[in-house]
Short mmCIF file of C-alpha atoms in Angstrom, two decimals:
data_model
loop_
_atom_site.label_atom_id
_atom_site.label_comp_id
_atom_site.label_asym_id
_atom_site.label_seq_id
_atom_site.Cartn_x
_atom_site.Cartn_y
_atom_site.Cartn_z
CA MET K 1251 0.16 0.01 0.07
CA SER K 1252 2.87 1.59 0.55
CA ASP K 1253 3.43 2.51 -3.31
CA PHE K 1254 -0.03 3.16 -4.54
CA ASP K 1255 -0.06 3.17 -7.94
CA LEU K 1256 -3.33 2.55 -10.27
CA SER K 1257 -2.29 3.38 -13.39
CA ALA K 1258 0.16 0.38 -12.69
CA ILE K 1259 -3.02 -1.36 -13.46
CA LEU K 1260 -4.77 0.80 -16.03
CA GLY K 1261 -1.84 2.18 -17.98
CA ASN K 1262 -0.81 -1.70 -18.57
CA PRO K 1263 -2.82 -3.07 -22.21
CA GLU K 1264 -3.31 -6.84 -21.21
CA TYR K 1265 -5.19 -5.50 -17.68
CA THR K 1266 -7.33 -3.48 -19.28
CA ALA K 1267 -8.42 -5.94 -21.45
CA MET K 1268 -9.11 -8.15 -18.73
CA LEU K 1269 -11.35 -5.58 -17.15
CA LEU K 1270 -13.04 -4.93 -20.63
CA HIS K 1271 -13.60 -8.06 -21.33
CA GLY K 1272 -14.61 -9.02 -17.39
CA ILE K 1273 -17.33 -6.16 -17.66
CA GLU K 1274 -18.63 -7.05 -20.72
CA MET K 1275 -18.96 -10.55 -19.30
CA THR K 1276 -20.89 -9.24 -16.31
CA PHE K 1277 -23.38 -7.28 -18.95
CA ILE K 1278 -23.79 -10.46 -20.85
CA ILE K 1279 -24.51 -12.40 -18.13
CA TYR K 1280 -27.03 -9.65 -16.50
CA ALA K 1281 -28.41 -8.84 -19.20
CA CYS K 1282 -29.53 -12.59 -20.43
CA SER K 1283 -30.44 -13.49 -16.50
CA TRP K 1284 -32.70 -10.33 -16.37
CA SER K 1285 -34.31 -11.00 -19.57
CA MET K 1286 -34.99 -14.50 -18.87
CA ALA K 1287 -36.14 -13.67 -14.99
CA MET K 1288 -38.22 -11.19 -16.48
CA ALA K 1289 -40.44 -13.30 -19.02
CA LEU K 1290 -40.58 -16.22 -16.95
CA ALA K 1291 -41.75 -14.05 -14.02
CA LEU K 1292 -45.00 -12.73 -16.16
CA LEU K 1293 -45.15 -16.55 -17.18
CA LEU K 1294 -45.14 -17.23 -13.51
CA LEU K 1295 -47.36 -14.50 -12.45
CA ALA K 1296 -49.94 -15.94 -14.94
CA LEU K 1297 -50.25 -18.91 -13.98
CA ARG K 1298 -50.93 -17.65 -10.25
CA LEU K 1299 -53.63 -15.31 -11.51
CA SER K 1300 -55.04 -17.84 -14.14
CA PRO K 1301 -58.40 -20.08 -12.93
CA PHE K 1302 -56.01 -23.21 -13.30
CA ARG K 1303 -56.33 -25.28 -9.69
CA PHE K 1304 -52.49 -26.25 -9.37
CA GLY K 1305 -50.79 -22.82 -10.50
CA ASP K 1306 -51.20 -21.39 -7.39
CA PRO K 1307 -49.44 -23.52 -5.05
CA LEU K 1308 -46.99 -24.42 -8.27
CA VAL K 1309 -45.73 -21.35 -8.21
CA ALA K 1310 -45.81 -20.68 -4.70
CA ALA K 1311 -43.64 -23.54 -4.34
CA TYR K 1312 -41.18 -22.49 -6.62
CA VAL K 1313 -40.73 -19.03 -5.37
CA SER K 1314 -40.22 -20.76 -1.88
CA TYR K 1315 -37.82 -22.95 -3.04
CA HIS K 1316 -35.92 -20.03 -4.71
CA ARG K 1317 -36.16 -17.69 -1.74
CA ASN K 1318 -34.73 -20.49 1.12
CA VAL K 1319 -32.18 -21.60 -1.03
CA PRO K 1320 -29.13 -19.30 -1.14
CA THR K 1321 -28.43 -18.40 -5.03
CA LEU K 1322 -25.06 -20.00 -4.89
CA VAL K 1323 -25.52 -22.97 -3.86
CA GLN K 1324 -28.58 -23.03 -6.29
CA LEU K 1325 -25.19 -21.78 -8.60
CA MET K 1326 -23.23 -25.09 -7.52
CA LEU K 1327 -26.62 -27.34 -7.89
CA TRP K 1328 -26.44 -26.52 -11.45
CA TYR K 1329 -23.38 -26.07 -12.59
CA PHE K 1330 -21.39 -29.44 -10.62
CA GLY K 1331 -24.62 -31.03 -10.43
CA ILE K 1332 -27.28 -30.82 -13.29
CA PHE K 1333 -24.42 -30.39 -15.69
CA THR K 1334 -22.95 -33.47 -14.95
CA LEU K 1335 -26.56 -35.40 -15.53
CA MET K 1336 -26.79 -33.93 -19.20
CA PRO K 1337 -26.52 -36.44 -22.05
CA SER K 1338 -23.26 -36.33 -23.32
CA GLY K 1339 -23.81 -34.13 -26.46
CA VAL K 1340 -25.67 -31.67 -24.89
CA ALA K 1341 -22.65 -31.47 -22.51
CA GLU K 1342 -20.20 -31.14 -24.96
CA TRP K 1343 -22.12 -29.04 -26.44
CA LEU K 1344 -22.16 -26.58 -23.37
CA ALA K 1345 -18.63 -26.99 -22.39
CA VAL K 1346 -17.14 -25.78 -25.70
CA HIS K 1347 -19.70 -23.16 -26.02
CA ASN K 1348 -18.88 -21.26 -22.45
CA ALA K 1349 -20.91 -23.59 -20.07
CA GLU K 1350 -20.22 -21.30 -16.60
CA ALA K 1351 -21.40 -18.44 -17.73
CA ILE K 1352 -24.88 -20.18 -19.21
CA PHE K 1353 -25.23 -21.87 -15.84
CA ALA K 1354 -24.70 -18.68 -14.42
CA VAL K 1355 -27.51 -17.21 -16.71
CA ILE K 1356 -30.13 -20.13 -15.84
CA GLY K 1357 -29.32 -19.80 -12.08
CA LEU K 1358 -29.63 -16.23 -11.92
CA GLY K 1359 -32.48 -16.27 -13.76
CA LEU K 1360 -34.32 -19.27 -12.35
CA CYS K 1361 -33.64 -17.59 -8.80
CA GLN K 1362 -34.29 -13.94 -9.86
CA ALA K 1363 -37.77 -14.45 -11.83
CA ALA K 1364 -39.07 -15.63 -8.07
CA TYR K 1365 -38.33 -12.85 -6.69
CA PHE K 1366 -39.55 -10.76 -9.98
CA SER K 1367 -43.12 -12.23 -9.76
CA GLU K 1368 -43.09 -11.56 -6.23
CA ASP K 1369 -42.89 -7.73 -6.80
CA LEU K 1370 -45.15 -8.52 -9.72
CA ARG K 1371 -47.57 -9.91 -7.63
CA SER K 1372 -47.64 -7.76 -5.21
CA GLY K 1373 -47.73 -4.88 -7.76
CA VAL K 1374 -51.01 -6.09 -9.39
CA ARG K 1375 -52.95 -7.05 -5.95
CA SER K 1376 -52.63 -3.13 -5.07
CA VAL K 1377 -54.51 -1.94 -8.14
CA SER K 1378 -58.03 -1.80 -6.65
CA PRO K 1379 -60.24 -4.74 -8.03
CA GLY K 1380 -62.90 -1.97 -9.84
CA GLN K 1381 -60.41 -1.40 -11.75
CA MET K 1382 -60.91 -4.82 -13.99
CA GLN K 1383 -65.02 -4.51 -13.60
CA ALA K 1384 -64.67 -0.90 -14.54
CA ALA K 1385 -62.30 -2.13 -17.76
CA ARG K 1386 -64.99 -5.23 -18.27
CA ALA K 1387 -67.95 -2.91 -17.93
CA LEU K 1388 -65.99 -0.64 -20.62
CA GLY K 1389 -66.83 -3.71 -22.84
CA HIS K 1390 -62.64 -5.28 -22.36
CA GLY K 1391 -62.35 -9.11 -22.41
CA TYR K 1392 -59.94 -9.95 -19.22
CA VAL K 1393 -57.16 -10.44 -21.31
CA SER K 1394 -57.60 -7.16 -23.00
CA ALA K 1395 -58.06 -5.68 -19.31
CA MET K 1396 -55.11 -6.84 -17.97
CA ARG K 1397 -53.31 -5.38 -20.95
CA PHE K 1398 -54.49 -1.92 -21.09
CA VAL K 1399 -55.71 -1.87 -17.49
CA ILE K 1400 -54.40 -3.56 -14.89
CA MET K 1401 -51.05 -4.82 -15.72
CA PRO K 1402 -49.78 -1.12 -16.37
CA GLN K 1403 -50.80 0.33 -13.35
CA GLY K 1404 -49.75 -2.75 -11.45
CA VAL K 1405 -45.86 -3.04 -13.09
CA ARG K 1406 -45.79 0.54 -12.07
CA ASN K 1407 -46.71 0.00 -8.28
CA ALA K 1408 -43.99 -2.69 -8.67
CA LEU K 1409 -40.84 -0.55 -9.60
CA PRO K 1410 -39.68 0.18 -6.45
CA PRO K 1411 -38.75 -3.27 -5.71
CA LEU K 1412 -37.99 -4.41 -8.94
CA ILE K 1413 -35.29 -1.49 -8.95
CA ASN K 1414 -34.03 -2.92 -5.84
CA HIS K 1415 -33.97 -6.16 -6.95
CA SER K 1416 -32.31 -5.34 -10.45
CA VAL K 1417 -29.45 -3.94 -8.66
CA SER K 1418 -29.40 -7.17 -6.25
CA LEU K 1419 -29.27 -9.43 -9.62
CA PHE K 1420 -26.34 -7.01 -10.69
CA LYS K 1421 -24.28 -7.50 -7.68
CA ASN K 1422 -25.38 -10.97 -7.74
CA SER K 1423 -23.62 -11.85 -11.02
CA SER K 1424 -20.13 -11.71 -9.22
CA LEU K 1425 -21.36 -14.98 -7.67
CA ALA K 1426 -20.89 -16.47 -11.25
CA VAL K 1427 -16.81 -16.37 -10.37
CA VAL K 1428 -17.34 -19.55 -8.27
CA ILE K 1429 -18.37 -21.37 -10.48
CA GLY K 1430 -15.38 -20.37 -13.36
CA ALA K 1431 -17.31 -17.70 -14.98
CA SER K 1432 -14.83 -15.06 -16.15
CA GLU K 1433 -17.18 -12.22 -15.44
CA LEU K 1434 -15.71 -8.72 -13.13
CA THR K 1435 -14.67 -10.24 -10.07
CA HIS K 1436 -13.05 -12.99 -11.84
CA ALA K 1437 -10.83 -10.18 -13.80
CA VAL K 1438 -10.26 -8.47 -10.57
CA LYS K 1439 -8.55 -11.62 -9.02
CA GLU K 1440 -6.76 -12.64 -11.88
CA ILE K 1441 -5.19 -9.60 -12.27
CA GLU K 1442 -4.43 -9.33 -8.55
CA ASN K 1443 -2.84 -12.76 -8.97
CA LEU K 1444 -0.42 -11.25 -12.04
CA SER K 1445 0.18 -7.45 -10.58
CA PHE K 1446 0.07 -8.00 -6.89
CA ARG K 1447 -1.20 -5.14 -6.83
CA THR K 1448 -4.32 -5.89 -4.84
CA PHE K 1449 -4.99 -3.08 -2.89
CA GLU K 1450 -5.50 -1.25 -6.47
CA ALA K 1451 -6.82 -4.23 -8.42
CA TYR K 1452 -10.32 -4.57 -5.61
CA LEU K 1453 -10.30 -0.77 -5.35
CA ILE K 1454 -10.88 -0.51 -9.20
CA GLY K 1455 -13.40 -3.36 -9.25
CA THR K 1456 -15.46 -1.82 -6.40
CA VAL K 1457 -15.65 1.43 -7.57
CA LEU K 1458 -16.84 -0.57 -11.60
CA TYR K 1459 -19.81 -2.05 -9.66
CA LEU K 1460 -20.79 0.71 -7.41
CA PHE K 1461 -20.78 2.75 -10.55
CA PHE K 1462 -22.51 0.23 -12.57
CA SER K 1463 -25.38 -0.27 -9.54
CA LEU K 1464 -26.01 3.75 -9.27
CA VAL K 1465 -26.60 3.79 -13.04
CA ILE K 1466 -28.93 0.87 -12.55
CA MET K 1467 -30.71 2.87 -9.84
CA SER K 1468 -30.92 6.00 -11.76
CA ILE K 1469 -32.41 4.21 -15.22
CA GLY K 1470 -35.04 2.77 -12.21
CA ALA K 1471 -35.35 6.44 -10.55
CA TYR K 1472 -36.00 7.86 -14.43
CA LEU K 1473 -38.78 4.83 -15.04
CA SER K 1474 -40.15 5.64 -11.81
CA MET K 1475 -40.20 9.50 -12.61
CA ARG K 1476 -41.78 9.13 -15.91
CA THR K 1477 -44.70 6.87 -15.45
CA ASP K 1478 -45.40 9.12 -12.12
CA PRO K 1479 -49.44 9.52 -13.01
CA ALA K 1480 -48.93 12.72 -11.07
CA ARG K 1481 -46.72 14.07 -13.31
CA SER K 1482 -48.64 12.80 -16.60
CA ALA K 1483 -51.61 14.30 -14.82
CA ARG K 1484 -49.33 18.41 -14.98
CA ALA K 1485 -48.17 17.72 -18.47
CA MET B 240 -31.02 -41.22 -6.40
CA ILE B 241 -32.88 -41.24 -3.56
CA HIS B 242 -31.12 -44.51 -2.07
CA ASP B 243 -27.69 -42.69 -3.18
CA MET B 244 -28.33 -39.46 -1.14
CA ILE B 245 -29.52 -41.33 2.15
CA VAL B 246 -26.42 -43.47 1.74
CA ILE B 247 -24.30 -40.24 1.51
CA VAL B 248 -26.08 -38.47 4.17
CA GLN B 249 -25.73 -42.03 6.48
CA ASP B 250 -22.22 -41.70 5.76
CA TYR B 251 -21.59 -37.83 5.87
CA TRP B 252 -23.49 -36.65 8.54
CA LEU B 253 -21.06 -36.22 11.50
CA LEU B 254 -18.77 -34.12 8.36
CA LEU B 255 -21.86 -32.28 7.54
CA LEU B 256 -22.75 -31.26 11.10
CA ILE B 257 -19.62 -30.60 12.43
CA GLY B 258 -16.90 -30.53 10.20
CA GLN B 259 -13.89 -31.95 11.56
CA TYR B 260 -14.50 -30.66 14.51
CA PRO B 261 -12.25 -33.40 17.28
CA ASN B 262 -9.64 -33.43 15.19
CA GLY B 263 -9.90 -30.49 13.17
CA PRO B 264 -11.60 -26.61 13.27
CA LEU B 265 -15.16 -26.90 14.01
CA GLY B 266 -16.96 -26.59 10.88
CA GLY B 267 -20.65 -27.61 8.65
CA LEU B 268 -23.62 -26.80 9.63
CA ALA B 269 -23.04 -25.81 13.62
CA ASN B 270 -20.40 -23.23 11.95
CA THR B 271 -23.16 -21.70 9.69
CA LEU B 272 -25.11 -21.65 12.24
CA ILE B 273 -22.66 -19.89 15.16
CA LEU B 274 -21.13 -17.85 12.26
CA SER B 275 -24.63 -16.50 11.50
CA ALA B 276 -25.68 -16.13 15.32
CA LEU B 277 -22.96 -14.00 15.93
CA SER B 278 -22.86 -11.59 12.73
CA ILE B 279 -26.64 -10.45 13.65
CA ALA B 280 -25.38 -10.44 17.65
CA PHE B 281 -22.69 -8.20 17.00
CA ALA B 282 -25.02 -6.10 13.48
CA PHE B 283 -27.54 -5.66 15.53
CA PRO B 284 -26.21 -2.60 18.48
CA VAL B 285 -24.39 -1.09 15.66
CA SER B 286 -27.50 -1.06 13.61
CA ILE B 287 -29.71 0.57 16.18
CA LEU B 288 -26.41 2.92 16.26
CA PHE B 289 -26.67 3.45 12.28
CA ALA B 290 -29.97 4.21 12.81
CA LEU B 291 -30.03 6.93 15.20
CA ALA B 292 -27.25 8.35 13.06
CA ARG B 293 -29.32 8.39 9.83
CA LEU B 294 -32.20 9.70 12.11
CA SER B 295 -30.01 12.49 13.84
CA ARG B 296 -30.00 16.57 13.02
CA SER B 297 -26.40 16.73 12.54
CA PRO B 298 -24.84 15.87 9.30
CA LEU B 299 -21.53 15.10 10.79
CA LEU B 300 -23.12 12.27 12.17
CA ARG B 301 -25.76 11.44 9.27
CA TRP B 302 -23.51 12.12 6.53
CA PRO B 303 -21.03 9.44 7.22
CA VAL B 304 -22.78 6.59 8.12
CA THR B 305 -25.33 7.71 5.03
CA ALA B 306 -22.74 6.89 2.25
CA LEU B 307 -21.28 3.68 4.81
CA VAL B 308 -24.99 2.27 3.81
CA TYR B 309 -25.12 3.25 0.28
CA PHE B 310 -21.62 1.77 -0.39
CA THR B 311 -22.28 -1.42 1.30
CA ARG B 312 -25.61 -1.65 -0.25
CA GLY B 313 -24.04 -1.02 -3.94
CA VAL B 314 -21.27 -3.26 -3.83
CA PRO B 315 -21.21 -7.06 -3.96
CA LEU B 316 -21.20 -8.65 -0.80
CA LEU B 317 -17.88 -10.59 -2.42
CA MET B 318 -16.11 -8.08 -3.38
CA LEU B 319 -16.76 -7.18 0.31
CA ILE B 320 -15.48 -10.57 1.84
CA LEU B 321 -12.52 -10.18 -0.71
CA TRP B 322 -11.82 -6.99 0.63
CA SER B 323 -11.78 -7.89 4.19
CA TYR B 324 -9.43 -11.09 3.36
CA PHE B 325 -6.76 -8.90 2.39
CA LEU B 326 -7.47 -6.24 4.84
CA VAL B 327 -8.41 -7.40 8.09
CA PRO B 328 -4.62 -9.02 8.34
CA LEU B 329 -3.29 -5.98 7.03
CA LEU B 330 -4.89 -3.75 9.74
CA THR B 331 -4.07 -6.17 12.40
CA GLY B 332 -1.04 -7.51 11.67
CA ALA B 333 -1.90 -10.77 12.76
CA ASP B 334 -2.77 -14.40 11.22
CA VAL B 335 -6.80 -13.91 11.16
CA PRO B 336 -8.88 -17.35 10.31
CA SER B 337 -11.37 -16.85 7.42
CA PHE B 338 -14.39 -17.24 10.15
CA VAL B 339 -13.03 -14.23 11.51
CA THR B 340 -12.70 -12.16 8.65
CA MET B 341 -16.50 -13.30 6.96
CA LEU B 342 -17.36 -13.00 10.35
CA THR B 343 -16.18 -8.95 10.34
CA THR B 344 -17.80 -8.38 6.80
CA LEU B 345 -20.84 -10.07 7.55
CA VAL B 346 -21.46 -7.33 10.34
CA VAL B 347 -20.67 -4.17 8.21
CA TYR B 348 -22.99 -5.46 5.71
CA GLN B 349 -25.65 -6.92 7.90
CA SER B 350 -25.58 -3.28 9.93
CA ALA B 351 -26.16 -1.56 7.22
CA PHE B 352 -29.02 -3.50 6.16
CA LEU B 353 -29.96 -3.92 9.26
CA SER B 354 -29.96 -0.19 10.16
CA GLU B 355 -32.30 0.84 7.73
CA VAL B 356 -35.08 -2.00 9.06
CA VAL B 357 -34.64 -0.49 12.59
CA ARG B 358 -34.79 3.05 10.83
CA ALA B 359 -38.03 2.03 8.80
CA GLY B 360 -39.45 0.56 12.27
CA ILE B 361 -38.91 4.06 14.28
CA VAL B 362 -40.18 6.22 11.67
CA ALA B 363 -42.97 4.29 10.99
CA LEU B 364 -44.39 4.95 14.93
CA GLY B 365 -44.46 8.77 13.97
CA PRO B 366 -43.48 11.67 15.74
CA GLY B 367 -46.34 12.12 18.36
CA GLN B 368 -44.15 9.05 20.54
CA MET B 369 -41.00 10.96 20.82
CA ASP B 370 -42.83 14.15 21.45
CA ALA B 371 -45.13 12.58 23.95
CA GLY B 372 -41.90 11.22 25.58
CA ARG B 373 -40.21 14.72 25.55
CA ALA B 374 -43.43 15.68 27.16
CA LEU B 375 -42.86 13.50 30.30
CA GLY B 376 -39.74 14.58 30.93
CA HIS B 377 -37.19 12.19 28.83
CA GLY B 378 -34.28 13.76 27.25
CA TYR B 379 -33.75 12.62 23.59
CA LEU B 380 -31.91 9.21 25.18
CA GLY B 381 -34.52 8.58 28.10
CA ALA B 382 -36.85 8.84 25.44
CA MET B 383 -35.36 6.30 22.98
CA ARG B 384 -34.49 4.35 25.60
CA PHE B 385 -37.73 3.88 27.12
CA ILE B 386 -40.36 4.48 24.95
CA ILE B 387 -39.41 4.82 21.32
CA LEU B 388 -36.75 1.98 20.92
CA PRO B 389 -39.01 -1.27 22.88
CA GLN B 390 -42.09 -0.47 20.75
CA ALA B 391 -39.60 -0.19 17.36
CA LEU B 392 -37.75 -3.15 17.85
CA TYR B 393 -40.54 -5.32 18.81
CA ASN B 394 -42.34 -4.62 15.79
CA MET B 395 -38.75 -5.10 14.00
CA ILE B 396 -38.98 -8.90 15.36
CA PRO B 397 -40.19 -10.59 12.17
CA SER B 398 -37.68 -8.42 9.72
CA ILE B 399 -34.76 -9.14 12.29
CA ILE B 400 -35.30 -12.45 11.86
CA SER B 401 -35.96 -12.36 8.06
CA THR B 402 -32.79 -10.53 8.08
CA PHE B 403 -30.69 -13.84 9.95
CA VAL B 404 -32.53 -15.66 7.28
CA SER B 405 -30.26 -13.79 4.57
CA THR B 406 -27.39 -13.87 7.14
CA ILE B 407 -27.42 -17.69 6.95
CA LYS B 408 -27.58 -17.38 3.09
CA ASP B 409 -25.25 -15.05 2.72
CA THR B 410 -22.76 -17.79 5.03
CA THR B 411 -22.28 -19.58 2.13
CA LEU B 412 -20.02 -16.62 0.19
CA GLY B 413 -17.41 -17.81 2.51
CA TYR B 414 -16.63 -20.51 0.41
CA VAL B 415 -14.73 -17.90 -1.78
CA ILE B 416 -12.36 -17.70 1.71
CA ASN B 417 -12.62 -21.78 2.81
CA VAL B 418 -14.74 -20.78 5.63
CA PRO B 419 -15.09 -24.22 6.53
CA ASP B 420 -19.00 -24.07 6.99
CA LEU B 421 -21.94 -25.99 5.49
CA THR B 422 -20.92 -25.07 2.05
CA PHE B 423 -17.26 -26.12 2.61
CA ALA B 424 -18.38 -29.30 4.12
CA ALA B 425 -20.55 -30.10 1.12
CA SER B 426 -17.83 -29.73 -1.30
CA GLN B 427 -15.36 -31.54 0.62
CA VAL B 428 -18.08 -34.64 0.55
CA ASN B 429 -18.14 -34.19 -3.00
CA ASN B 430 -14.74 -34.10 -3.83
CA GLN B 431 -14.09 -37.54 -1.84
CA LEU B 432 -17.12 -39.06 -3.55
CA LEU B 433 -16.35 -37.39 -7.31
CA THR B 434 -19.09 -39.84 -8.74
CA GLN B 435 -22.29 -37.90 -7.53
CA PRO B 436 -22.41 -34.29 -7.63
CA PHE B 437 -25.93 -34.01 -8.07
CA GLN B 438 -26.66 -35.93 -5.05
CA VAL B 439 -24.43 -33.89 -2.83
CA PHE B 440 -25.77 -30.42 -3.61
CA LEU B 441 -29.22 -31.72 -3.78
CA ILE B 442 -28.67 -32.95 -0.29
CA LEU B 443 -26.87 -29.13 0.41
CA ALA B 444 -29.93 -27.33 -0.70
CA ILE B 445 -32.67 -29.49 0.45
CA VAL B 446 -30.60 -28.46 4.61
CA TYR B 447 -30.78 -25.16 3.33
CA PHE B 448 -34.14 -24.96 2.19
CA ALA B 449 -35.26 -26.57 5.45
CA ILE B 450 -33.71 -24.16 7.95
CA CYS B 451 -34.84 -20.91 5.83
CA TRP B 452 -38.22 -21.90 5.71
CA THR B 453 -39.27 -22.66 8.86
CA LEU B 454 -37.40 -19.98 10.22
CA THR B 455 -39.25 -17.64 7.47
CA TYR B 456 -42.57 -19.22 8.20
CA PHE B 457 -42.08 -18.47 11.95
CA ALA B 458 -41.32 -15.01 10.85
CA ASN B 459 -44.51 -14.62 9.06
CA ARG B 460 -46.38 -15.97 12.11
CA LEU B 461 -45.03 -13.74 14.38
CA GLU B 462 -45.81 -10.67 12.03
CA ARG B 463 -49.24 -11.65 11.96
CA SER B 464 -49.39 -12.23 15.98
CA ILE B 465 -47.70 -8.61 16.27
CA THR B 466 -49.78 -6.55 13.83
CA ARG B 467 -53.14 -8.35 15.46
CA ARG B 468 -51.79 -7.29 19.00
CA ARG B 469 -50.69 -4.12 18.11
CA ALA B 470 -54.13 -3.51 16.13
CA GLY B 471 -55.73 -5.10 18.94
CA LEU B 472 -54.39 -2.86 21.77
CA SER B 473 -55.14 0.62 19.89
CA ASN B 474 -58.33 0.02 18.86
CA LEU B 475 -57.54 0.59 15.04
CA PRO B 476 -60.30 0.36 12.14
CA SER B 477 -59.43 -3.76 10.39
CA ALA B 478 -57.88 -1.63 7.34
CA ALA B 479 -54.40 -0.91 9.29
CA LEU B 480 -54.17 -5.21 9.63
CA VAL B 481 -53.74 -5.21 5.88
CA ALA B 482 -50.71 -2.42 5.97
CA PRO B 483 -47.55 -4.11 5.58
CA SER B 484 -44.72 -4.10 7.04
CA LYS B 485 -41.54 -3.03 4.79
CA ILE B 486 -39.12 -6.19 4.96
CA ILE B 487 -35.88 -4.88 3.63
CA SER B 488 -33.89 -7.83 3.38
CA GLU B 489 -30.92 -8.36 0.74
CA GLN B 490 -31.57 -11.40 -1.28
CA LEU B 491 -28.78 -14.29 -1.82
#
């Protein structure tokens, strides 16, 4: 620490290339798992709201599993466990195509879907039932009432927890390092191993994570502001 | 496959429960639970101080703690663990066991999250309680100690239990710096068996699920009874019953 020197890392093209690759992988993992989680969450929500009798307990069990088992253990179960049970053709294909990142996306995405679907459910539940009755009275069918009346309000109600959980997902993408995905934390550890500049390497990693977390939070705050009904009433 | 899992549990239950304890350091499930309990025990008083600092009028108290809380919430726990892994030995100048490193990290991390819970609990009480306390002749500290905190903390018991659940889940990250906890013990079992990773990690998931689900269930029951009791005491209209308490817990 006596000779603190950030340029020893940032000035070295090899290290900056590793950092950039790490950031890129982190964002690929984040974007893929976020999209997967959101799509699955909407599916889980539809299942829960549907008249299908087993939908509710099925989704409740899914959510309960993913909320009560540590994400790290879920990733390990996928990468060290389920990976080995796959038919050899699939496993070989995955091994060639960056299996670590694929399983990180699957594990994080499945887990995050549980949180997203709960956020959306409480958002939809806080829309007053009169809205549905009014929409039906105006001639909307169930699907179209959901699409144009209930969901827009429900998603807006759910925005604050959705933003919080999006930030959590971004931070949790660092867990992928445990199963060997070459994301940002992995890059930081590699640079530390090569340069012996522990303090500088962790400082750069921390600042990057903090910066991107704040960016995601600001995008969320912007969306909340844009969808605020008080604001559109003024406009 | 279920038969395989039963055999694994029969062969390795002691390792999973207490690690290599008599012959080595305490580990396994016992270590996971001790680490979580100690983290919450240390984080609890710190989080009350943090919450009071964030509610204080003095910017000198408010700003640094607010910055710390935002920092802690914006950085992955894994990064904080790596920081402690490198900083704690540097600051103490001693060879620190990974258990202590993990404990230090978790105390800082959970204090930041728990302080938000405590702050929400104090804010939820409303300013009237403090005014009444002051009117009765209590000073700020006296009113906090005898009027605000007892009520706020009582209301916050379910949230504190859910923070405990997140702490149990957070301890798994100690795996990265070789804390001998349950996850570590399971990976040891996996390394000895080599052929049944799915079964081993499924057992691990089931054990964590059983513990965390039980605690969550207990917290939810307690939450309902506390809401009912408080509503009964103050004869609130039934609408107050459905107001959900804000449980701020980190997912991991």
